[in-house]
Amino acid sequence: IKEDAPVLQPKLHRGVAKVEDYALPAYFDRRDSPLPDVSYVQNLSAEQKSLKEKEKGSWVALSNEEKIALYRISFKQSFAEMNQGSGEWKSVVGGIFFFIGFTGLVVLWQRKYVYGPVPHTFEEEYKEKELQRMLDMRMGPVQGFSAHWDYENKQWKK
Amino acid sequence: MCGNMFRAVFRLSASGARSLTRSRPCYSAPLASRCYSHGKVETDEEFDSRWVTYFSKPDLDAWELRKGMNTLIGYDLVPEPKILDSALRACRRLNDLASAIRILEAVKDKAGPHKDIYPYLIQELKPTLTELGISTPEELGIDKL
């Protein structure tokens, strides 16, 4: 930009609207984005501040505990922690079985108390007559029903 | 896309006789490799040197380090030791040990089921790690729960 060119000055809106938390860069632990926008710990204690100063020097001088402390300032969970599974699936499968079982009880109750009697066509005597009728009219004579009936000996084919 | 994302390491690339021997677990896919285009395909070496140059910038700032690392981890490859070396040195310039350790964790995670890649990377990076004083996650015990 040339120095004498007219430059639009942005109108600063400080004091007009509050910047909401969710609009600011957030911290997150993600496998596919290892370095989040912000450190996990934003407000450092005095001890952490002095550790940060020490970090500017040689890292060989840092003890393992100090290195871990520095890591924990910047990050919430290590990769091992963020990737760990949980036992939640057991609860889910257990819940599934429980509710299937409960549904079974509901169905049994319904069958007893809600549904009326089955039609008369289910009675034993009716069924016998129905079967005889089917054989008489030769239903499925080739490969189906009547094909399995031995008309000579009046029994089912073996 | 002509090939699938998970190219076997033993494929011979279109750009010439570069053989990847079994002992060198160098898994990397060339960038923008489409068999049906007549555009230039970036070779592995070009890709590596581009990234080494990126992290070698003397006044690299923290945002650029994060952006570079997150982008690199987004690719379907495990970065070469020289790229990681450059990135770790960038962390040193920025006085950020935590990010250096995080980078090591990330590449180990990136290798996925290929368990032999990470030890190779550490072996190649050992001189840099001892020089800069970066402990591996294993040394600090944060690779376990």
PDB file of C-alpha atoms in Angstrom, chain B:
ATOM      1  CA  MET B   1      -8.679 -40.445  -8.037  1.00  0.00           C
ATOM      2  CA  CYS B   2      -6.734 -43.151  -9.813  1.00  0.00           C
ATOM      3  CA  GLY B   3      -5.129 -44.892  -6.847  1.00  0.00           C
ATOM      4  CA  ASN B   4      -6.565 -45.272  -3.385  1.00  0.00           C
ATOM      5  CA  MET B   5      -5.253 -43.311  -0.445  1.00  0.00           C
ATOM      6  CA  PHE B   6      -3.304 -46.149   1.096  1.00  0.00           C
ATOM      7  CA  ARG B   7      -0.610 -46.799  -1.410  1.00  0.00           C
ATOM      8  CA  ALA B   8       1.685 -49.668  -0.617  1.00  0.00           C
ATOM      9  CA  VAL B   9       5.187 -48.544   0.148  1.00  0.00           C
ATOM     10  CA  PHE B  10       6.629 -50.837  -2.463  1.00  0.00           C
ATOM     11  CA  ARG B  11       4.960 -49.225  -5.445  1.00  0.00           C
ATOM     12  CA  LEU B  12       7.272 -47.716  -8.020  1.00  0.00           C
ATOM     13  CA  SER B  13       6.261 -44.155  -8.616  1.00  0.00           C
ATOM     14  CA  ALA B  14       5.635 -42.819 -12.073  1.00  0.00           C
ATOM     15  CA  SER B  15       8.455 -40.344 -11.836  1.00  0.00           C
ATOM     16  CA  GLY B  16      11.294 -42.776 -12.037  1.00  0.00           C
ATOM     17  CA  ALA B  17      13.479 -45.427 -10.550  1.00  0.00           C
ATOM     18  CA  ARG B  18      13.399 -44.547  -6.927  1.00  0.00           C
ATOM     19  CA  SER B  19      13.370 -47.776  -4.989  1.00  0.00           C
ATOM     20  CA  LEU B  20      12.118 -47.932  -1.462  1.00  0.00           C
ATOM     21  CA  THR B  21      13.845 -50.774   0.292  1.00  0.00           C
ATOM     22  CA  ARG B  22      12.110 -52.852   2.887  1.00  0.00           C
ATOM     23  CA  SER B  23      14.319 -51.647   5.699  1.00  0.00           C
ATOM     24  CA  ARG B  24      13.306 -48.046   5.259  1.00  0.00           C
ATOM     25  CA  PRO B  25       9.711 -47.579   6.324  1.00  0.00           C
ATOM     26  CA  CYS B  26       9.158 -44.449   4.292  1.00  0.00           C
ATOM     27  CA  TYR B  27       5.426 -44.148   3.778  1.00  0.00           C
ATOM     28  CA  SER B  28       4.563 -41.106   1.789  1.00  0.00           C
ATOM     29  CA  ALA B  29       2.177 -40.366  -1.031  1.00  0.00           C
ATOM     30  CA  PRO B  30       3.091 -37.763  -3.612  1.00  0.00           C
ATOM     31  CA  LEU B  31       0.942 -34.697  -3.443  1.00  0.00           C
ATOM     32  CA  ALA B  32      -1.832 -34.257  -5.998  1.00  0.00           C
ATOM     33  CA  SER B  33      -1.020 -37.453  -7.817  1.00  0.00           C
ATOM     34  CA  ARG B  34      -3.728 -38.092 -10.368  1.00  0.00           C
ATOM     35  CA  CYS B  35      -2.988 -40.493 -13.172  1.00  0.00           C
ATOM     36  CA  TYR B  36      -5.274 -38.804 -15.625  1.00  0.00           C
ATOM     37  CA  SER B  37      -3.929 -35.268 -15.349  1.00  0.00           C
ATOM     38  CA  HIS B  38      -1.069 -33.922 -17.392  1.00  0.00           C
ATOM     39  CA  GLY B  39      -0.019 -31.553 -14.637  1.00  0.00           C
ATOM     40  CA  LYS B  40       3.316 -31.893 -12.956  1.00  0.00           C
ATOM     41  CA  VAL B  41       3.399 -34.318 -10.031  1.00  0.00           C
ATOM     42  CA  GLU B  42       5.388 -33.153  -7.036  1.00  0.00           C
ATOM     43  CA  THR B  43       8.021 -35.708  -6.131  1.00  0.00           C
ATOM     44  CA  ASP B  44       8.593 -36.876  -2.581  1.00  0.00           C
ATOM     45  CA  GLU B  45      11.850 -34.951  -2.417  1.00  0.00           C
ATOM     46  CA  GLU B  46      10.176 -31.734  -3.510  1.00  0.00           C
ATOM     47  CA  PHE B  47       7.459 -32.232  -0.932  1.00  0.00           C
ATOM     48  CA  ASP B  48      10.011 -32.888   1.808  1.00  0.00           C
ATOM     49  CA  SER B  49      12.206 -29.935   0.938  1.00  0.00           C
ATOM     50  CA  ARG B  50       9.189 -27.644   0.729  1.00  0.00           C
ATOM     51  CA  TRP B  51       8.229 -28.530   4.253  1.00  0.00           C
ATOM     52  CA  VAL B  52      11.767 -28.409   5.597  1.00  0.00           C
ATOM     53  CA  THR B  53      12.040 -24.907   4.170  1.00  0.00           C
ATOM     54  CA  TYR B  54       8.717 -23.945   5.723  1.00  0.00           C
ATOM     55  CA  PHE B  55       9.779 -24.856   9.228  1.00  0.00           C
ATOM     56  CA  SER B  56      13.287 -23.484   8.747  1.00  0.00           C
ATOM     57  CA  LYS B  57      12.076 -19.924   8.425  1.00  0.00           C
ATOM     58  CA  PRO B  58      14.042 -18.080  11.127  1.00  0.00           C
ATOM     59  CA  ASP B  59      11.175 -15.828  12.185  1.00  0.00           C
ATOM     60  CA  LEU B  60       8.489 -18.479  12.028  1.00  0.00           C
ATOM     61  CA  ASP B  61       5.828 -17.526  14.523  1.00  0.00           C
ATOM     62  CA  ALA B  62       3.765 -19.741  16.771  1.00  0.00           C
ATOM     63  CA  TRP B  63       0.704 -19.574  14.555  1.00  0.00           C
ATOM     64  CA  GLU B  64       2.693 -20.647  11.517  1.00  0.00           C
ATOM     65  CA  LEU B  65       4.191 -23.539  13.460  1.00  0.00           C
ATOM     66  CA  ARG B  66       0.738 -24.705  14.551  1.00  0.00           C
ATOM     67  CA  LYS B  67      -0.725 -24.227  11.094  1.00  0.00           C
ATOM     68  CA  GLY B  68       2.145 -26.085   9.481  1.00  0.00           C
ATOM     69  CA  MET B  69       2.011 -28.988  11.897  1.00  0.00           C
ATOM     70  CA  ASN B  70      -1.759 -29.358  11.765  1.00  0.00           C
ATOM     71  CA  THR B  71      -1.674 -29.258   7.974  1.00  0.00           C
ATOM     72  CA  LEU B  72       1.163 -31.781   7.827  1.00  0.00           C
ATOM     73  CA  ILE B  73      -0.661 -34.155  10.129  1.00  0.00           C
ATOM     74  CA  GLY B  74      -3.696 -33.812   7.896  1.00  0.00           C
ATOM     75  CA  TYR B  75      -1.835 -35.414   4.994  1.00  0.00           C
ATOM     76  CA  ASP B  76      -1.978 -39.148   4.372  1.00  0.00           C
ATOM     77  CA  LEU B  77       1.648 -39.747   5.277  1.00  0.00           C
ATOM     78  CA  VAL B  78       4.094 -39.813   8.155  1.00  0.00           C
ATOM     79  CA  PRO B  79       6.552 -36.924   7.756  1.00  0.00           C
ATOM     80  CA  GLU B  80      10.176 -37.655   7.046  1.00  0.00           C
ATOM     81  CA  PRO B  81      12.658 -37.220   9.894  1.00  0.00           C
ATOM     82  CA  LYS B  82      14.160 -34.166   8.244  1.00  0.00           C
ATOM     83  CA  ILE B  83      10.809 -32.371   8.229  1.00  0.00           C
ATOM     84  CA  LEU B  84      10.300 -33.232  11.886  1.00  0.00           C
ATOM     85  CA  ASP B  85      13.826 -32.116  12.676  1.00  0.00           C
ATOM     86  CA  SER B  86      13.075 -28.764  11.105  1.00  0.00           C
ATOM     87  CA  ALA B  87       9.811 -28.518  13.040  1.00  0.00           C
ATOM     88  CA  LEU B  88      11.457 -29.406  16.344  1.00  0.00           C
ATOM     89  CA  ARG B  89      14.083 -26.757  15.789  1.00  0.00           C
ATOM     90  CA  ALA B  90      11.296 -24.297  15.116  1.00  0.00           C
ATOM     91  CA  CYS B  91       9.814 -25.255  18.478  1.00  0.00           C
ATOM     92  CA  ARG B  92      13.189 -24.547  20.044  1.00  0.00           C
ATOM     93  CA  ARG B  93      13.289 -21.095  18.469  1.00  0.00           C
ATOM     94  CA  LEU B  94       9.821 -20.460  19.847  1.00  0.00           C
ATOM     95  CA  ASN B  95      10.773 -21.813  23.303  1.00  0.00           C
ATOM     96  CA  ASP B  96       7.956 -24.346  23.111  1.00  0.00           C
ATOM     97  CA  LEU B  97       8.961 -27.711  24.540  1.00  0.00           C
ATOM     98  CA  ALA B  98       5.353 -28.868  24.963  1.00  0.00           C
ATOM     99  CA  SER B  99       4.691 -28.571  21.236  1.00  0.00           C
ATOM    100  CA  ALA B 100       7.856 -30.506  20.480  1.00  0.00           C
ATOM    101  CA  ILE B 101       6.673 -33.415  22.614  1.00  0.00           C
ATOM    102  CA  ARG B 102       3.201 -33.102  21.099  1.00  0.00           C
ATOM    103  CA  ILE B 103       4.678 -33.386  17.605  1.00  0.00           C
ATOM    104  CA  LEU B 104       6.367 -36.656  18.547  1.00  0.00           C
ATOM    105  CA  GLU B 105       3.099 -37.984  19.945  1.00  0.00           C
ATOM    106  CA  ALA B 106       1.272 -36.925  16.814  1.00  0.00           C
ATOM    107  CA  VAL B 107       3.605 -38.703  14.396  1.00  0.00           C
ATOM    108  CA  LYS B 108       3.475 -41.851  16.466  1.00  0.00           C
ATOM    109  CA  ASP B 109      -0.304 -41.700  16.301  1.00  0.00           C
ATOM    110  CA  LYS B 110      -0.107 -40.928  12.595  1.00  0.00           C
ATOM    111  CA  ALA B 111       1.783 -44.146  11.899  1.00  0.00           C
ATOM    112  CA  GLY B 112      -1.237 -46.053  13.132  1.00  0.00           C
ATOM    113  CA  PRO B 113      -0.867 -49.823  12.945  1.00  0.00           C
ATOM    114  CA  HIS B 114       2.622 -49.584  11.417  1.00  0.00           C
ATOM    115  CA  LYS B 115       4.517 -49.916  14.631  1.00  0.00           C
ATOM    116  CA  ASP B 116       7.961 -49.844  13.085  1.00  0.00           C
ATOM    117  CA  ILE B 117       7.770 -46.282  11.791  1.00  0.00           C
ATOM    118  CA  TYR B 118       7.953 -44.406  15.076  1.00  0.00           C
ATOM    119  CA  PRO B 119      11.071 -46.196  16.421  1.00  0.00           C
ATOM    120  CA  TYR B 120      12.735 -45.428  13.093  1.00  0.00           C
ATOM    121  CA  LEU B 121      11.831 -41.760  13.394  1.00  0.00           C
ATOM    122  CA  ILE B 122      13.128 -41.573  16.946  1.00  0.00           C
ATOM    123  CA  GLN B 123      16.318 -43.299  15.885  1.00  0.00           C
ATOM    124  CA  GLU B 124      16.846 -40.762  13.118  1.00  0.00           C
ATOM    125  CA  LEU B 125      15.944 -37.838  15.359  1.00  0.00           C
ATOM    126  CA  LYS B 126      17.983 -38.984  18.364  1.00  0.00           C
ATOM    127  CA  PRO B 127      20.886 -36.588  17.733  1.00  0.00           C
ATOM    128  CA  THR B 128      18.505 -33.638  17.479  1.00  0.00           C
ATOM    129  CA  LEU B 129      16.537 -34.734  20.520  1.00  0.00           C
ATOM    130  CA  THR B 130      19.628 -35.008  22.686  1.00  0.00           C
ATOM    131  CA  GLU B 131      21.032 -31.763  21.326  1.00  0.00           C
ATOM    132  CA  LEU B 132      17.917 -29.775  22.059  1.00  0.00           C
ATOM    133  CA  GLY B 133      17.015 -31.682  25.214  1.00  0.00           C
ATOM    134  CA  ILE B 134      13.617 -32.861  23.977  1.00  0.00           C
ATOM    135  CA  SER B 135      12.423 -35.925  25.858  1.00  0.00           C
ATOM    136  CA  THR B 136      10.303 -38.433  24.025  1.00  0.00           C
ATOM    137  CA  PRO B 137       6.806 -39.100  25.362  1.00  0.00           C
ATOM    138  CA  GLU B 138       8.031 -42.557  26.371  1.00  0.00           C
ATOM    139  CA  GLU B 139      10.820 -41.092  28.486  1.00  0.00           C
ATOM    140  CA  LEU B 140       8.315 -38.873  30.262  1.00  0.00           C
ATOM    141  CA  GLY B 141       5.770 -41.648  30.646  1.00  0.00           C
ATOM    142  CA  ILE B 142       2.935 -39.770  28.974  1.00  0.00           C
ATOM    143  CA  ASP B 143       2.550 -42.396  26.277  1.00  0.00           C
ATOM    144  CA  LYS B 144       0.824 -44.499  28.921  1.00  0.00           C
ATOM    145  CA  LEU B 145      -2.314 -43.656  30.780  1.00  0.00           C
TER     146      LEU B 145
END
